[in-house]
Amino acid sequence: MPSTSSTTAQPVVCVRNLHKSFGSLEVLKGVNVEVHQGEIVSIIGPSGSGKSTLLRCLIHLERVTRGTIEIEGEPIARENADGHQVVFTEHQIRHRCRKLGMVFQNFNLFPHKTALENVIEAPLIVAKRPKSEAIERGEAMLAKVGLSDKRDTYPYYLSGGQKQRVAIARALAMEPDIMLFDEPTSALDPELVGEVLGVIKELAAEHMTMVVVTHEMGFARELSDRVIFMDDGSIIEAASPEKLFTNPDHPRIRAFLEKML
């Protein structure tokens, strides 16, 4: 299995021998990944290769079948010496996953709540923050993504790019250490992609740790510290952008890039 680590420092995300099956369909087949603080790791590959499932396992939206996931040294999934999964309580898992923020393909905003109400929902309900504190943080995050003027606007009246920026502000409002992006531009019209990538680039400049599943090859090449190529539930290669995009080891990657670039 290719190594996905470029440093010996303690990883903030550590995935070992991760398997995920849906019935008889095995979607992840022994994935190993390490992500270090401040790294930007892009995951690319064809549709159905397991990229999104990997992210959903990291934040426990999918329960793993086998394997170990540790977030900042704390396990949310662990395989014991007998090959059985250790059982953690939902409280333990939720607490550990609060270090992660996730942005989905299709925004997942509450349609009956304004932009600000969407952003402060989790701080109020999950983190039990005082309302004044949640509003102050929420307004700051909307300003960060350039949407201060949309605080009282409902999602129906926002463009796709604006909705996705609200979704990013919502994730940031929980003050995560690590951001996960699952194809954040795939549901956008081409002219709106840049405004969302611009926000992600600003986070990169602030050294936010990020794992980004993306089909934007230019973004992956420009901003990533490492790029992981997945196919058929496995990691085929993990390398620097320069290496993977100019001289990949595997012919499957070369064939994919010829179609994408």
PDB file of C-alpha atoms in Angstrom, residues 76-178:
ATOM      1  CA  ILE A  76     -13.348   7.056  16.552  1.00  0.00           C
ATOM      2  CA  ALA A  77     -12.894   3.556  15.128  1.00  0.00           C
ATOM      3  CA  ARG A  78     -10.420   0.911  16.215  1.00  0.00           C
ATOM      4  CA  GLU A  79      -9.699  -2.668  15.307  1.00  0.00           C
ATOM      5  CA  ASN A  80      -8.406  -4.790  18.177  1.00  0.00           C
ATOM      6  CA  ALA A  81      -5.834  -7.579  18.003  1.00  0.00           C
ATOM      7  CA  ASP A  82      -8.574 -10.122  17.279  1.00  0.00           C
ATOM      8  CA  GLY A  83      -9.722  -8.202  14.224  1.00  0.00           C
ATOM      9  CA  HIS A  84     -12.966  -7.031  15.837  1.00  0.00           C
ATOM     10  CA  GLN A  85     -14.101  -3.423  16.045  1.00  0.00           C
ATOM     11  CA  VAL A  86     -13.942  -1.740  19.451  1.00  0.00           C
ATOM     12  CA  VAL A  87     -17.278  -0.210  20.442  1.00  0.00           C
ATOM     13  CA  PHE A  88     -17.235   3.479  21.362  1.00  0.00           C
ATOM     14  CA  THR A  89     -20.210   5.383  22.699  1.00  0.00           C
ATOM     15  CA  GLU A  90     -21.914   7.917  20.454  1.00  0.00           C
ATOM     16  CA  HIS A  91     -20.976  10.609  22.988  1.00  0.00           C
ATOM     17  CA  GLN A  92     -17.280   9.705  22.690  1.00  0.00           C
ATOM     18  CA  ILE A  93     -17.434   9.730  18.914  1.00  0.00           C
ATOM     19  CA  ARG A  94     -19.369  12.999  18.665  1.00  0.00           C
ATOM     20  CA  HIS A  95     -16.926  14.695  21.040  1.00  0.00           C
ATOM     21  CA  ARG A  96     -13.904  13.565  19.019  1.00  0.00           C
ATOM     22  CA  CYS A  97     -15.510  14.406  15.677  1.00  0.00           C
ATOM     23  CA  ARG A  98     -16.110  17.990  16.793  1.00  0.00           C
ATOM     24  CA  LYS A  99     -12.496  18.606  15.806  1.00  0.00           C
ATOM     25  CA  LEU A 100     -13.656  18.122  12.209  1.00  0.00           C
ATOM     26  CA  GLY A 101     -15.741  20.383  10.017  1.00  0.00           C
ATOM     27  CA  MET A 102     -17.313  19.112   6.807  1.00  0.00           C
ATOM     28  CA  VAL A 103     -18.617  20.839   3.708  1.00  0.00           C
ATOM     29  CA  PHE A 104     -20.814  18.735   1.436  1.00  0.00           C
ATOM     30  CA  GLN A 105     -21.455  18.749  -2.307  1.00  0.00           C
ATOM     31  CA  ASN A 106     -25.035  19.972  -2.031  1.00  0.00           C
ATOM     32  CA  PHE A 107     -24.819  22.572   0.766  1.00  0.00           C
ATOM     33  CA  ASN A 108     -27.340  20.871   3.138  1.00  0.00           C
ATOM     34  CA  LEU A 109     -28.638  24.216   4.413  1.00  0.00           C
ATOM     35  CA  PHE A 110     -31.905  24.480   6.314  1.00  0.00           C
ATOM     36  CA  PRO A 111     -34.247  26.189   3.818  1.00  0.00           C
ATOM     37  CA  HIS A 112     -36.414  27.745   6.548  1.00  0.00           C
ATOM     38  CA  LYS A 113     -33.469  29.427   8.279  1.00  0.00           C
ATOM     39  CA  THR A 114     -31.530  32.513   7.230  1.00  0.00           C
ATOM     40  CA  ALA A 115     -27.831  32.387   6.433  1.00  0.00           C
ATOM     41  CA  LEU A 116     -26.937  33.457   9.973  1.00  0.00           C
ATOM     42  CA  GLU A 117     -29.425  31.035  11.530  1.00  0.00           C
ATOM     43  CA  ASN A 118     -27.868  28.205   9.527  1.00  0.00           C
ATOM     44  CA  VAL A 119     -24.400  29.180  10.714  1.00  0.00           C
ATOM     45  CA  ILE A 120     -25.285  29.422  14.418  1.00  0.00           C
ATOM     46  CA  GLU A 121     -27.448  26.277  14.583  1.00  0.00           C
ATOM     47  CA  ALA A 122     -24.649  23.873  15.573  1.00  0.00           C
ATOM     48  CA  PRO A 123     -22.919  26.228  18.031  1.00  0.00           C
ATOM     49  CA  LEU A 124     -26.266  26.721  19.794  1.00  0.00           C
ATOM     50  CA  ILE A 125     -27.612  23.159  19.706  1.00  0.00           C
ATOM     51  CA  VAL A 126     -24.474  21.007  19.672  1.00  0.00           C
ATOM     52  CA  ALA A 127     -21.876  23.141  21.447  1.00  0.00           C
ATOM     53  CA  LYS A 128     -24.422  24.838  23.774  1.00  0.00           C
ATOM     54  CA  ARG A 129     -22.841  28.244  23.225  1.00  0.00           C
ATOM     55  CA  PRO A 130     -24.625  31.362  24.537  1.00  0.00           C
ATOM     56  CA  LYS A 131     -26.708  32.892  21.773  1.00  0.00           C
ATOM     57  CA  SER A 132     -24.828  36.193  21.838  1.00  0.00           C
ATOM     58  CA  GLU A 133     -21.512  34.359  21.473  1.00  0.00           C
ATOM     59  CA  ALA A 134     -22.860  32.176  18.651  1.00  0.00           C
ATOM     60  CA  ILE A 135     -24.183  35.209  16.778  1.00  0.00           C
ATOM     61  CA  GLU A 136     -20.886  37.072  17.158  1.00  0.00           C
ATOM     62  CA  ARG A 137     -18.949  34.068  15.843  1.00  0.00           C
ATOM     63  CA  GLY A 138     -21.513  33.462  13.090  1.00  0.00           C
ATOM     64  CA  GLU A 139     -21.341  37.037  11.846  1.00  0.00           C
ATOM     65  CA  ALA A 140     -17.547  36.858  11.862  1.00  0.00           C
ATOM     66  CA  MET A 141     -17.599  33.682   9.778  1.00  0.00           C
ATOM     67  CA  LEU A 142     -20.068  35.141   7.276  1.00  0.00           C
ATOM     68  CA  ALA A 143     -17.742  38.130   6.956  1.00  0.00           C
ATOM     69  CA  LYS A 144     -14.836  35.749   6.435  1.00  0.00           C
ATOM     70  CA  VAL A 145     -16.552  34.196   3.410  1.00  0.00           C
ATOM     71  CA  GLY A 146     -17.689  37.594   2.094  1.00  0.00           C
ATOM     72  CA  LEU A 147     -21.390  37.302   2.944  1.00  0.00           C
ATOM     73  CA  SER A 148     -22.019  39.821   5.720  1.00  0.00           C
ATOM     74  CA  ASP A 149     -24.728  41.401   3.586  1.00  0.00           C
ATOM     75  CA  LYS A 150     -26.584  38.060   3.322  1.00  0.00           C
ATOM     76  CA  ARG A 151     -26.922  37.322   7.046  1.00  0.00           C
ATOM     77  CA  ASP A 152     -30.722  37.620   6.980  1.00  0.00           C
ATOM     78  CA  THR A 153     -31.248  36.025   3.556  1.00  0.00           C
ATOM     79  CA  TYR A 154     -32.852  32.607   3.120  1.00  0.00           C
ATOM     80  CA  PRO A 155     -31.100  29.948   1.005  1.00  0.00           C
ATOM     81  CA  TYR A 156     -33.745  30.148  -1.744  1.00  0.00           C
ATOM     82  CA  TYR A 157     -32.494  33.653  -2.575  1.00  0.00           C
ATOM     83  CA  LEU A 158     -28.809  32.741  -2.621  1.00  0.00           C
ATOM     84  CA  SER A 159     -26.780  31.569  -5.599  1.00  0.00           C
ATOM     85  CA  GLY A 160     -25.118  28.176  -5.477  1.00  0.00           C
ATOM     86  CA  GLY A 161     -21.771  29.769  -4.717  1.00  0.00           C
ATOM     87  CA  GLN A 162     -23.279  31.818  -1.903  1.00  0.00           C
ATOM     88  CA  LYS A 163     -24.968  28.738  -0.441  1.00  0.00           C
ATOM     89  CA  GLN A 164     -21.671  26.873  -0.428  1.00  0.00           C
ATOM     90  CA  ARG A 165     -19.924  29.792   1.230  1.00  0.00           C
ATOM     91  CA  VAL A 166     -22.613  29.803   3.931  1.00  0.00           C
ATOM     92  CA  ALA A 167     -21.957  26.080   4.352  1.00  0.00           C
ATOM     93  CA  ILE A 168     -18.235  26.792   4.804  1.00  0.00           C
ATOM     94  CA  ALA A 169     -19.042  29.512   7.362  1.00  0.00           C
ATOM     95  CA  ARG A 170     -21.311  27.044   9.176  1.00  0.00           C
ATOM     96  CA  ALA A 171     -18.499  24.495   9.431  1.00  0.00           C
ATOM     97  CA  LEU A 172     -15.996  27.133  10.574  1.00  0.00           C
ATOM     98  CA  ALA A 173     -18.387  28.397  13.256  1.00  0.00           C
ATOM     99  CA  MET A 174     -17.657  25.236  15.261  1.00  0.00           C
ATOM    100  CA  GLU A 175     -13.936  26.133  15.283  1.00  0.00           C
ATOM    101  CA  PRO A 176     -12.705  22.844  13.809  1.00  0.00           C
ATOM    102  CA  ASP A 177      -9.034  21.904  13.681  1.00  0.00           C
ATOM    103  CA  ILE A 178      -9.475  20.030  10.394  1.00  0.00           C
TER     104      ILE A 178
END
